[in-house]
Coordinates of C-alpha atoms and ligand atoms in Angstrom, one line a residue:
M26 CA -0.1 0.0 0.1
A27 CA 1.2 3.4 -0.9
K28 CA 2.5 5.5 1.8
H29 CA -0.1 8.4 2.9
I30 CA 1.8 11.8 2.7
Q31 CA 2.1 13.4 6.0
A32 CA 1.8 16.6 7.6
I33 CA 5.1 19.0 7.4
R34 CA 6.7 18.4 10.7
G35 CA 5.9 20.8 13.6
M36 CA 2.6 21.6 11.9
H37 CA -0.1 19.7 13.2
D38 CA -4.0 19.0 12.7
V39 CA -6.5 20.1 15.1
L40 CA -8.8 17.2 15.1
P41 CA -12.9 17.1 16.3
G42 CA -12.0 15.9 19.7
V43 CA -9.9 18.9 20.5
A44 CA -11.1 21.8 17.9
P45 CA -13.9 22.4 20.4
A46 CA -11.4 23.4 23.3
W47 CA -10.1 26.0 20.3
R48 CA -13.4 27.2 19.9
R49 CA -13.9 28.0 23.7
L50 CA -10.5 29.5 24.1
E51 CA -10.4 31.9 21.1
E52 CA -14.4 33.1 22.0
R53 CA -13.1 34.1 25.4
L54 CA -9.9 35.8 23.9
C55 CA -12.3 37.4 21.7
A56 CA -14.5 38.1 24.2
L57 CA -11.9 39.6 26.6
S58 CA -10.2 42.0 24.1
R59 CA -13.7 43.2 23.4
A60 CA -14.1 43.7 27.4
Y61 CA -11.2 46.3 27.4
G62 CA -12.6 47.8 24.2
Y63 CA -9.9 46.3 21.7
E64 CA -11.1 46.0 18.1
E65 CA -10.1 42.8 15.8
M66 CA -7.4 42.9 12.8
R67 CA -7.0 40.3 10.3
M68 CA -3.6 40.4 8.1
P69 CA -2.3 38.1 5.7
L70 CA -0.4 34.9 6.5
V71 CA 2.4 36.2 4.0
E72 CA 4.7 39.6 3.8
K73 CA 7.5 40.7 1.9
T74 CA 10.3 39.3 4.1
E75 CA 11.8 43.1 3.9
L76 CA 9.3 44.0 6.5
F77 CA 10.2 41.3 9.0
V78 CA 13.9 41.9 8.6
R79 CA 13.2 45.6 9.2
T80 CA 11.2 45.3 12.3
I81 CA 12.3 42.2 14.1
G82 CA 15.9 42.6 13.5
E83 CA 18.6 41.1 11.4
V84 CA 20.5 39.6 14.3
T85 CA 17.4 37.8 15.9
D86 CA 16.8 34.0 16.3
I87 CA 13.7 34.3 14.2
V88 CA 14.9 36.4 10.9
E89 CA 18.4 34.7 11.3
K90 CA 17.2 31.2 11.4
E91 CA 13.6 30.5 11.7
M92 CA 11.6 32.2 8.9
Y93 CA 10.0 30.5 6.1
T94 CA 11.3 32.7 3.0
F95 CA 10.8 32.1 -0.4
E96 CA 10.9 33.6 -3.8
D97 CA 7.2 33.9 -5.7
L98 CA 6.7 33.3 -9.1
G99 CA 7.2 37.5 -9.6
G100 CA 10.4 36.9 -7.9
D101 CA 9.6 39.0 -4.8
S102 CA 11.1 37.5 -1.5
L103 CA 8.0 36.8 0.5
S104 CA 8.1 35.2 4.3
L105 CA 5.4 33.4 6.0
R106 CA 4.7 35.8 9.0
P107 CA 6.7 34.2 12.4
E108 CA 4.8 36.7 14.5
G109 CA 1.8 39.4 14.3
T110 CA 3.4 42.9 15.3
A111 CA 5.2 43.9 12.1
S112 CA 1.9 42.9 9.9
C113 CA -0.3 45.1 12.2
V114 CA 2.3 47.8 12.4
R115 CA 2.2 47.6 8.3
A116 CA -1.4 47.6 8.4
C117 CA -1.8 50.6 10.3
L118 CA 0.6 52.8 8.6
E119 CA -0.6 51.6 5.2
H120 CA -4.5 52.4 6.1
G121 CA -3.6 55.5 8.0
L122 CA -5.1 54.1 11.3
L123 CA -2.4 55.8 13.2
H124 CA -3.0 59.4 12.0
N125 CA -4.3 61.9 15.0
Q126 CA -6.0 58.7 16.6
T127 CA -5.2 55.7 18.9
Q128 CA -6.0 52.4 18.6
R129 CA -6.6 49.6 20.3
L130 CA -6.3 46.1 18.1
W131 CA -5.9 42.3 18.5
Y132 CA -5.7 39.6 16.4
L133 CA -5.6 35.6 16.3
G134 CA -4.0 33.2 13.7
P135 CA -1.1 31.0 12.9
M136 CA 2.5 32.1 13.0
F137 CA 5.3 30.1 11.4
R138 CA 9.1 29.4 12.7
H139 CA 11.5 27.2 11.4
E140 CA 12.2 25.9 15.0
R141 CA 13.0 22.4 16.5
P142 CA 9.5 20.7 17.1
Q143 CA 9.0 19.7 20.6
K144 CA 6.2 20.1 23.0
G145 CA 5.2 23.8 23.3
R146 CA 7.2 24.6 20.4
Y147 CA 6.0 24.0 16.9
R148 CA 6.8 25.2 13.0
Q149 CA 3.0 26.6 12.5
F150 CA 1.7 27.8 16.3
H151 CA -1.3 30.3 17.0
Q152 CA -0.8 33.8 18.8
W153 CA -3.6 35.8 20.3
G154 CA -1.7 39.6 19.6
V155 CA -3.0 42.6 21.5
E156 CA -1.5 46.1 20.5
A157 CA -2.2 49.6 21.7
Y158 CA -0.5 52.4 19.4
G159 CA -0.5 56.1 20.5
F160 CA -0.3 55.5 24.1
A161 CA 3.2 57.1 25.6
G162 CA 2.3 56.7 29.4
P163 CA 2.4 53.8 31.6
D164 CA -1.0 53.7 32.2
I165 CA -1.9 51.6 28.9
D166 CA 1.1 49.0 29.9
A167 CA -0.7 48.4 33.2
E168 CA -3.8 47.7 31.5
L169 CA -2.3 45.1 29.1
I170 CA -1.0 43.5 31.8
L171 CA -4.3 43.7 33.8
M172 CA -5.5 41.9 31.0
S173 CA -3.5 39.1 30.8
A174 CA -4.2 38.6 34.4
R175 CA -7.6 38.6 34.5
L176 CA -7.1 36.0 31.5
W177 CA -5.5 33.6 34.0
R178 CA -8.4 34.1 36.3
L179 CA -11.0 33.5 33.5
L180 CA -9.2 30.4 32.6
G181 CA -8.6 29.0 36.1
I182 CA -5.1 28.5 35.3
D183 CA -2.8 29.3 38.4
G184 CA 0.9 29.3 39.4
L185 CA 2.1 31.5 36.4
K186 CA 4.5 34.2 37.2
L187 CA 4.9 38.0 35.8
Q188 CA 8.6 38.8 34.9
L189 CA 8.8 42.3 34.6
N190 CA 11.7 44.2 33.6
T191 CA 12.2 47.5 31.4
L192 CA 15.1 48.0 28.5
G193 CA 15.1 52.0 29.0
T194 CA 15.6 54.4 26.4
P195 CA 18.1 53.8 22.9
V196 CA 20.2 56.3 25.2
A197 CA 20.1 54.0 28.1
R198 CA 20.8 51.0 26.5
A199 CA 23.6 52.2 24.5
A200 CA 25.3 53.2 27.7
Y201 CA 24.4 49.8 29.0
R202 CA 25.9 48.3 26.1
E203 CA 29.3 49.3 26.5
A204 CA 29.5 47.6 29.9
L205 CA 27.7 44.2 28.7
V206 CA 30.3 44.4 26.1
T207 CA 33.3 44.8 28.5
H208 CA 31.7 42.0 30.8
L209 CA 31.4 39.4 28.0
E210 CA 34.7 40.2 26.4
A211 CA 36.2 39.4 29.9
H212 CA 34.8 35.9 29.7
R213 CA 35.1 35.4 25.7
D214 CA 36.4 31.7 26.1
Q215 CA 33.1 30.8 27.8
L216 CA 30.9 32.2 25.0
D217 CA 29.7 30.2 22.0
A218 CA 29.8 30.3 18.4
D219 CA 26.2 32.6 18.2
S220 CA 27.1 34.6 21.4
L221 CA 30.4 35.2 19.7
R222 CA 29.0 37.1 16.8
R223 CA 26.2 38.5 18.7
L224 CA 29.0 40.0 20.8
E225 CA 29.5 42.3 17.7
S226 CA 26.5 42.9 16.4
N227 CA 23.6 42.4 18.7
P228 CA 25.3 42.1 22.5
L229 CA 21.9 42.6 24.4
R230 CA 20.6 39.4 22.4
V231 CA 23.5 37.4 24.5
L232 CA 21.6 37.6 27.6
D233 CA 18.5 35.9 25.6
S234 CA 20.3 33.0 25.0
K235 CA 18.9 29.4 26.1
N236 CA 22.5 27.7 25.9
P237 CA 22.7 26.1 29.9
A238 CA 26.7 26.9 29.3
L239 CA 26.1 30.5 29.5
Q240 CA 23.9 30.9 32.1
E241 CA 26.9 31.6 34.6
V242 CA 27.9 34.3 32.4
I243 CA 24.6 35.9 31.9
A244 CA 23.8 35.9 35.4
A245 CA 26.9 38.0 36.3
A246 CA 26.6 40.2 33.8
P247 CA 25.9 44.2 34.9
S248 CA 22.5 45.1 35.0
L249 CA 20.3 47.4 32.7
M250 CA 18.3 48.5 36.2
N251 CA 21.9 50.6 37.1
Y252 CA 22.1 52.3 33.5
L253 CA 18.6 53.9 32.8
D254 CA 17.7 57.4 32.4
E255 CA 15.3 59.4 34.2
E256 CA 12.6 58.8 31.3
S257 CA 12.6 55.5 31.5
A258 CA 12.7 55.2 35.2
T259 CA 10.0 57.6 36.3
H260 CA 8.1 55.4 33.1
F261 CA 9.4 52.1 35.4
A262 CA 8.2 53.4 38.8
E263 CA 5.0 54.6 37.8
L264 CA 3.7 51.0 36.1
R265 CA 4.9 49.4 39.4
A266 CA 3.1 51.4 41.1
L267 CA -0.1 50.8 39.0
L268 CA 0.4 47.3 39.3
D269 CA 1.0 47.3 43.6
D270 CA -1.9 49.2 43.1
A271 CA -4.1 46.8 41.4
G272 CA -2.7 44.0 43.6
V273 CA -0.7 41.9 40.5
A274 CA 2.3 40.5 42.0
Y275 CA 5.5 40.3 39.6
E276 CA 9.2 39.6 39.7
L277 CA 11.9 41.9 38.4
N278 CA 14.1 40.4 36.3
P279 CA 16.8 42.5 34.9
R280 CA 17.8 39.5 32.4
L281 CA 14.9 39.7 30.3
V282 CA 15.4 41.0 27.1
R283 CA 12.7 39.5 24.8
G284 CA 13.7 38.0 21.4
L285 CA 13.0 41.0 19.0
D286 CA 14.8 43.9 18.5
Y287 CA 12.3 46.5 18.4
Y288 CA 11.8 46.5 22.1
G289 CA 12.3 49.3 24.4
K290 CA 11.1 50.3 28.0
T291 CA 8.6 47.9 29.1
V292 CA 9.0 44.2 28.6
F293 CA 7.2 41.6 30.2
E294 CA 6.5 37.5 30.3
W295 CA 4.5 35.3 31.8
Q296 CA 6.1 32.2 32.8
T297 CA 4.8 28.8 33.8
D298 CA 6.9 25.8 35.5
R299 CA 4.7 23.3 33.9
L300 CA 5.9 23.1 30.3
G301 CA 9.7 22.5 30.9
A302 CA 11.8 24.9 28.3
Q303 CA 8.5 26.1 26.8
A304 CA 8.3 28.2 29.9
T305 CA 6.6 31.5 28.6
V306 CA 3.1 31.5 27.9
L307 CA 2.4 35.2 27.0
A308 CA 5.2 37.6 26.6
G309 CA 5.4 41.5 25.4
G310 CA 6.4 44.9 25.7
R311 CA 6.8 48.5 24.5
Y312 CA 8.1 49.1 21.0
D313 CA 7.9 53.3 20.9
R314 CA 10.6 53.5 18.2
L315 CA 9.0 50.9 15.6
I316 CA 6.7 53.0 13.6
E317 CA 8.8 55.6 13.0
Q318 CA 11.6 53.2 11.7
L319 CA 8.7 51.9 9.4
G320 CA 8.2 55.5 8.2
G321 CA 5.1 56.6 9.9
A322 CA 5.4 59.6 12.4
P323 CA 6.8 58.7 16.0
T324 CA 3.9 56.9 17.7
P325 CA 4.1 55.2 20.8
A326 CA 3.4 51.4 21.0
I327 CA 2.7 48.6 23.0
G328 CA 1.7 44.9 22.7
F329 CA 2.1 41.2 23.9
A330 CA 1.5 37.7 22.1
L331 CA 0.1 34.5 23.9
G332 CA 1.1 31.0 22.7
V333 CA -2.4 29.2 22.4
E334 CA -1.2 25.7 22.0
R335 CA 0.8 26.5 25.4
V336 CA -2.3 27.8 27.1
L337 CA -4.2 25.0 26.0
A338 CA -1.6 22.5 27.2
L339 CA -1.8 24.3 30.6
L340 CA -5.4 24.0 30.5
G341 CA -4.7 20.1 29.7
E342 CA -6.8 20.7 26.6
D343 CA -4.8 20.0 24.1
E344 CA -5.6 16.1 23.8
D345 CA -8.6 14.2 22.8
G346 CA -11.4 15.3 24.8
T347 CA -15.5 15.9 24.2
R348 CA -16.3 16.1 20.5
D349 CA -19.3 18.6 19.5
A350 CA -21.6 15.8 19.4
P351 CA -25.2 16.5 18.1
H352 CA -28.3 16.7 20.5
V353 CA -30.4 14.7 18.7
Y354 CA -29.7 11.9 15.5
L355 CA -32.9 11.5 13.4
I356 CA -33.9 8.3 12.2
V357 CA -35.5 7.8 9.3
A358 CA -37.3 4.3 7.7
G359 CA -38.6 4.1 4.4
A360 CA -39.1 6.7 1.5
A361 CA -41.9 8.6 2.5
A362 CA -40.5 9.1 6.1
E363 CA -37.2 10.3 4.7
R364 CA -38.7 13.0 2.8
E365 CA -40.8 13.9 5.8
G366 CA -37.6 13.6 8.1
R367 CA -35.7 16.0 5.8
R368 CA -38.8 18.7 6.2
L369 CA -38.9 18.0 10.1
A370 CA -35.1 18.6 10.7
E371 CA -35.6 21.9 8.5
A372 CA -38.4 23.0 10.7
L373 CA -36.9 21.8 14.2
R374 CA -33.9 24.0 13.1
D375 CA -36.1 26.9 13.0
E376 CA -38.1 26.3 15.5
L377 CA -34.8 25.8 18.2
P378 CA -32.0 28.0 17.2
G379 CA -29.0 26.0 18.6
L380 CA -30.2 22.8 18.1
R381 CA -27.8 20.4 16.7
L382 CA -29.5 18.0 14.7
C383 CA -28.0 15.6 12.6
Q384 CA -30.2 13.3 10.0
H385 CA -29.1 10.1 9.3
C386 CA -27.9 9.7 5.4
G387 CA -27.4 6.7 3.5
G388 CA -30.0 4.5 4.1
G389 CA -29.9 1.0 6.3
S390 CA -31.9 -0.9 8.8
F391 CA -32.8 0.5 11.9
K392 CA -30.4 -1.3 13.7
A393 CA -27.7 0.2 11.5
Q394 CA -28.7 3.8 12.1
F395 CA -29.3 3.5 16.1
R396 CA -25.5 2.3 15.7
R397 CA -24.7 5.5 13.9
A398 CA -26.9 7.3 16.4
D399 CA -25.0 5.7 19.7
R400 CA -21.7 6.8 17.9
S401 CA -22.6 10.2 17.4
G402 CA -22.6 11.1 20.9
A403 CA -26.3 12.3 20.5
T404 CA -28.2 12.7 23.7
A405 CA -31.6 11.1 22.2
A406 CA -32.4 9.8 18.7
I407 CA -35.9 11.2 17.0
I408 CA -37.4 8.0 15.2
L409 CA -39.2 8.3 12.4
G410 CA -40.7 5.2 10.4
D411 CA -44.1 4.8 8.6
D412 CA -46.4 4.1 11.7
E413 CA -45.3 7.8 13.2
L414 CA -46.1 9.3 10.0
A415 CA -49.1 7.8 9.5
Q416 CA -49.9 9.3 13.2
G417 CA -48.3 13.0 13.3
R418 CA -45.9 11.8 15.9
V419 CA -42.3 10.7 16.4
S420 CA -40.4 8.7 18.8
V421 CA -37.7 9.9 21.2
K422 CA -35.2 7.5 22.6
F423 CA -33.1 8.4 25.2
L424 CA -29.2 7.2 24.1
R425 CA -27.5 7.7 27.4
E426 CA -29.8 7.0 30.2
E427 CA -32.0 4.6 31.0
R428 CA -35.3 6.0 30.9
A429 CA -38.7 4.8 28.6
Q430 CA -38.9 5.8 25.1
A431 CA -41.4 8.6 24.4
D432 CA -44.1 9.3 22.4
V433 CA -44.1 13.1 21.0
P434 CA -46.8 14.2 18.9
R435 CA -45.3 16.3 15.9
A436 CA -46.3 19.6 17.4
E437 CA -45.4 19.1 20.9
L438 CA -41.6 18.1 19.8
A439 CA -39.8 21.3 19.5
R440 CA -41.0 22.0 23.2
F441 CA -40.1 18.5 24.4
L442 CA -36.8 18.3 22.8
A443 CA -35.5 22.1 24.4
N444 CA -37.0 20.5 28.0
I445 CA -35.0 17.5 27.5
L446 CA -32.2 19.4 26.1
L447 CA -32.1 22.3 29.2
D448 CA -28.5 21.8 29.4
G449 CA -27.7 22.6 26.1
G450 CA -29.5 25.9 26.9
L451 CA -32.1 25.7 24.2
A452 CA -35.2 27.7 24.1
P453 CA -37.9 27.5 21.2
A454 CA -38.0 30.6 19.1
Ligands
ATP522 P1 10.8 31.4 23.3 O1 11.7 31.9 24.0 O2 9.8 30.0 23.9 O3 10.8 30.8 21.6 P2 9.7 33.8 22.0 O4 10.4 35.2 22.9 O5 10.4 33.5 20.7 O6 9.5 32.5 22.7 P3 7.7 35.3 21.4 O7 8.0 35.6 19.8 O8 7.4 36.7 22.1 O9 8.4 33.9 21.8 O10 6.2 35.0 21.3 C1 5.1 35.0 22.0 C2 4.7 33.9 22.5 O11 4.2 32.9 21.8 C3 5.4 33.2 23.4 O12 5.6 33.3 24.6 C4 5.2 31.7 23.4 O13 4.1 31.3 24.4 C5 4.3 31.8 21.8 N1 5.5 31.1 20.6 C6 6.5 31.3 20.4 N2 7.3 30.5 19.5 C7 6.3 29.5 19.4 C8 6.5 28.2 18.9 N3 7.7 27.8 17.9 N4 5.5 27.4 19.4 C9 4.6 27.5 20.2 N5 4.3 28.7 20.5 C10 5.3 29.7 20.2
MG523 MG1 11.8 31.5 20.1

């Protein structure tokens, strides 16, 4: 037998047993965004490669080795998006959304990075991204952090820790950069090839290294906190006061630099100790210079992104669960009943909005149809045979509990179903 074509490594199908959990989470993320006055954006999955090189930074893991880049038939270099911020800013500039106005935006969708696949790390993964434009003060930083804290409460996820840092302004970072280079130069012999390269091009990136052999040198590095200029020190102090006021606990982590170049001032991550090396479930920060760098007017900006797969794993909902079973399965025996069954099914869907009704297709004996009804996971089967047809009624058989079969006149069927499916939240139209 020919071997089936397999999906690409690190890119996963979401099967019917898991898809309902995805939809539940997506609906909650949508509702939470709207609860804070954020509006949805949808951007293309493919952009010009240059967009990501110019925003994320040439000397980052993403641009150096994780992007799916290809030449299209017109000879343009395109890339599958590795994250959403660059596209979101590009779209806002293109459509004039940042001109004399503030924006609060969110999006949800797949991102692509050519990483080594493992639990919580995939080549196609999904992010919920939230971005705010035109707000310079720490109040919006606090708003985004409060929104994420609310999400963990809504989902009942506890044990997450908020890590907080500030990267200061470009001037502060330049002063810090010198001190850091001096420190790293002194420990040159302990650095790996990546870090040696970054020592020249982008030394702050070295702090972001995941190589265990480097952690000692990183821990001993000077702290950016000691190099802050007044503007970013004040911004950070005010943010901390707002978080304290809201009762949101955090840990200061002076080594938190984030894997993208465009960040400045506030950066934060929510981390778990339950997903091994894939510890960060939500990460974000301020990127006040990015919009100007892309040709827009200087516009303060901040955002975060959440890893959907990692959150589903924390919820324990990333493996086979409850399928989206129909409420009722309609069994029809005989040509006349089949025709009437089609009319009945359509009428019931009108009468009971939200009803999940699956009508048997493909014929077969009563017994075969019952087997299908049972496997569908439906709560009840509605039976329409010749007798029922002649008498203007149906039989309702309960598939999940010991309960006598009911004889229900057609005119009362919608009310009867609404009653037995009360848990499903159905009410007659
Ligand atoms: P990591 O340090 O785990 O590689 P990152 O700093 O590259 O994360 P971001 O670019 O900040 O991640 O993306 C935000 C969030 O998206 C991450 O915190 C994580 O939850 C999720 N994420 C990032 N890369 C992946 C991936 N390859 N697979 C699944 N989720 C991911
Ligand atoms: Mg990464």
